[in-house]
mmCIF file of C-alpha atoms in Angstrom:
data_model
loop_
_atom_site.group_PDB
_atom_site.id
_atom_site.type_symbol
_atom_site.label_atom_id
_atom_site.label_comp_id
_atom_site.label_asym_id
_atom_site.label_seq_id
_atom_site.Cartn_x
_atom_site.Cartn_y
_atom_site.Cartn_z
ATOM 1 C CA MET M 1 20.337 17.590 79.241
ATOM 2 C CA PRO M 2 23.293 18.147 76.957
ATOM 3 C CA SER M 3 23.117 14.522 75.863
ATOM 4 C CA GLN M 4 19.546 15.000 74.610
ATOM 5 C CA PRO M 5 20.429 17.455 71.793
ATOM 6 C CA TRP M 6 23.366 15.293 70.863
ATOM 7 C CA ASN M 7 21.099 12.271 70.559
ATOM 8 C CA GLN M 8 18.687 14.348 68.492
ATOM 9 C CA ALA M 9 21.487 15.518 66.226
ATOM 10 C CA GLN M 10 22.768 11.984 65.979
ATOM 11 C CA ALA M 11 19.267 10.727 65.212
ATOM 12 C CA GLN M 12 18.805 13.441 62.594
ATOM 13 C CA GLN M 13 22.126 12.455 61.027
ATOM 14 C CA ARG M 14 21.072 8.837 61.024
ATOM 15 C CA ILE M 15 17.749 9.729 59.361
ATOM 16 C CA ASN M 16 19.549 11.859 56.755
ATOM 17 C CA SER M 17 22.010 9.050 56.127
ATOM 18 C CA ASP M 18 19.197 6.506 55.747
ATOM 19 C CA LEU M 19 17.287 8.822 53.415
ATOM 20 C CA ASN M 20 20.411 9.394 51.299
ATOM 21 C CA ALA M 21 20.901 5.621 51.070
ATOM 22 C CA ILE M 22 17.300 5.175 49.984
ATOM 23 C CA VAL M 23 17.601 7.949 47.398
ATOM 24 C CA GLN M 24 20.806 6.360 46.091
ATOM 25 C CA LYS M 25 19.177 2.928 45.835
ATOM 26 C CA GLN M 26 16.205 4.433 44.034
ATOM 27 C CA GLY M 27 18.564 6.240 41.657
ATOM 28 C CA VAL M 28 20.364 2.979 40.880
ATOM 29 C CA GLU M 29 17.040 1.192 40.406
ATOM 30 C CA LEU M 30 15.823 4.012 38.146
ATOM 31 C CA GLN M 31 18.951 3.726 35.986
ATOM 32 C CA ARG M 32 18.524 -0.045 35.791
ATOM 33 C CA LEU M 33 14.891 0.334 34.752
ATOM 34 C CA LYS M 34 15.792 2.930 32.118
ATOM 35 C CA SER M 35 18.469 0.628 30.746
ATOM 36 C CA GLU M 36 16.060 -2.309 30.737
ATOM 37 C CA ARG M 37 13.466 -0.176 28.946
ATOM 38 C CA THR M 38 15.994 0.781 26.259
ATOM 39 C CA GLU M 39 16.953 -2.878 25.789
ATOM 40 C CA ASN M 40 13.301 -3.894 25.563
ATOM 41 C CA GLU M 41 12.575 -1.177 23.003
ATOM 42 C CA SER M 42 15.550 -2.363 20.969
ATOM 43 C CA ARG M 43 14.376 -5.981 21.136
ATOM 44 C CA MET M 44 10.866 -4.921 20.215
ATOM 45 C CA SER M 45 12.198 -3.042 17.182
ATOM 46 C CA GLU M 46 14.172 -6.112 16.092
ATOM 47 C CA MET M 47 11.133 -8.321 16.569
ATOM 48 C CA ARG M 48 8.962 -5.907 14.603
ATOM 49 C CA THR M 49 11.459 -5.996 11.733
ATOM 50 C CA SER M 50 11.558 -9.788 11.905
ATOM 51 C CA LEU M 51 7.749 -9.941 11.920
ATOM 52 C CA GLU M 52 7.522 -7.684 8.857
ATOM 53 C CA LYS M 53 10.067 -9.864 7.036
ATOM 54 C CA SER M 54 8.196 -13.047 7.997
ATOM 55 C CA SER M 55 4.876 -11.538 6.937
ATOM 56 C CA SER M 56 6.339 -10.564 3.574
ATOM 57 C CA GLU M 57 7.790 -14.038 3.062
ATOM 58 C CA ASN M 58 4.469 -15.554 4.080
ATOM 59 C CA ARG M 59 2.593 -13.491 1.470
ATOM 60 C CA ILE M 60 5.089 -14.589 -1.203
ATOM 61 C CA LEU M 61 4.759 -18.237 -0.184
ATOM 62 C CA LYS M 62 0.965 -18.062 -0.175
ATOM 63 C CA ARG M 63 1.024 -16.608 -3.676
ATOM 64 C CA ALA M 64 3.441 -19.328 -4.808
ATOM 65 C CA VAL M 65 1.144 -22.012 -3.386
ATOM 66 C CA THR M 66 -1.833 -20.453 -5.161
ATOM 67 C CA ILE M 67 0.051 -20.432 -8.473
ATOM 68 C CA GLN M 68 1.157 -24.037 -7.939
ATOM 69 C CA GLN M 69 -2.432 -25.091 -7.197
ATOM 70 C CA GLU M 70 -3.659 -23.335 -10.342
ATOM 71 C CA ARG M 71 -1.017 -25.141 -12.405
ATOM 72 C CA GLN M 72 -1.907 -28.457 -10.774
ATOM 73 C CA ASN M 73 -5.590 -27.919 -11.501
ATOM 74 C CA LEU M 74 -4.795 -27.047 -15.109
ATOM 75 C CA ALA M 75 -2.600 -30.143 -15.481
ATOM 76 C CA THR M 76 -5.319 -32.325 -13.955
ATOM 77 C CA SER M 77 -7.911 -30.823 -16.277
ATOM 78 C CA GLU M 78 -5.686 -31.403 -19.319
ATOM 79 C CA LEU M 79 -4.999 -34.979 -18.201
ATOM 80 C CA ASN M 80 -8.716 -35.664 -17.767
ATOM 81 C CA ALA M 81 -9.402 -34.208 -21.216
ATOM 82 C CA ALA M 82 -6.641 -36.381 -22.719
ATOM 83 C CA CYS M 83 -8.068 -39.489 -21.032
ATOM 84 C CA LYS M 84 -11.529 -38.700 -22.398
ATOM 85 C CA TYR M 85 -10.091 -38.114 -25.869
ATOM 86 C CA ARG M 86 -8.272 -41.480 -25.657
ATOM 87 C CA THR M 87 -11.420 -43.279 -24.529
ATOM 88 C CA ASP M 88 -13.446 -41.661 -27.327
ATOM 89 C CA ALA M 89 -10.742 -42.505 -29.872
ATOM 90 C CA GLU M 90 -10.561 -46.127 -28.714
ATOM 91 C CA GLU M 91 -14.343 -46.404 -28.955
ATOM 92 C CA ARG M 92 -14.292 -44.939 -32.459
ATOM 93 C CA ILE M 93 -11.492 -47.314 -33.517
ATOM 94 C CA ARG M 94 -13.469 -50.260 -32.145
ATOM 95 C CA LYS M 95 -16.567 -49.216 -34.092
ATOM 96 C CA LEU M 96 -14.547 -48.709 -37.278
ATOM 97 C CA GLU M 97 -12.959 -52.153 -36.839
ATOM 98 C CA GLN M 98 -16.431 -53.646 -36.428
ATOM 99 C CA MET M 99 -17.582 -51.903 -39.597
ATOM 100 C CA ILE M 100 -14.522 -53.182 -41.502
ATOM 101 C CA ASN M 101 -15.141 -56.718 -40.251
ATOM 102 C CA ALA M 102 -18.826 -56.455 -41.218
ATOM 103 C CA LEU M 103 -17.887 -55.280 -44.686
ATOM 104 C CA GLN M 104 -15.361 -58.095 -45.145
ATOM 105 C CA TYR M 105 -17.932 -60.873 -44.548
#
């Protein structure tokens, strides 16, 4: 019977040893997860900053495009008005030339 308590003590030691190993592994895993979380939070902060910068640049570019479109529309409108003025002027010149020719004969 003396070997029975020894086996129990040895088994208890083995259990304690296994539990300590598990606790140690969990502690290492916990540290790794905490470190990973910190890295992810840092990356997220950097990405948030980058997103804000990109959003700001995007607003500026959209405004620039709007201004450019307004200028293009104005230039097109002025060009159309100039073409109409030219057509009207050419028509008037043609009529005046006809009147001059009619008066000459």
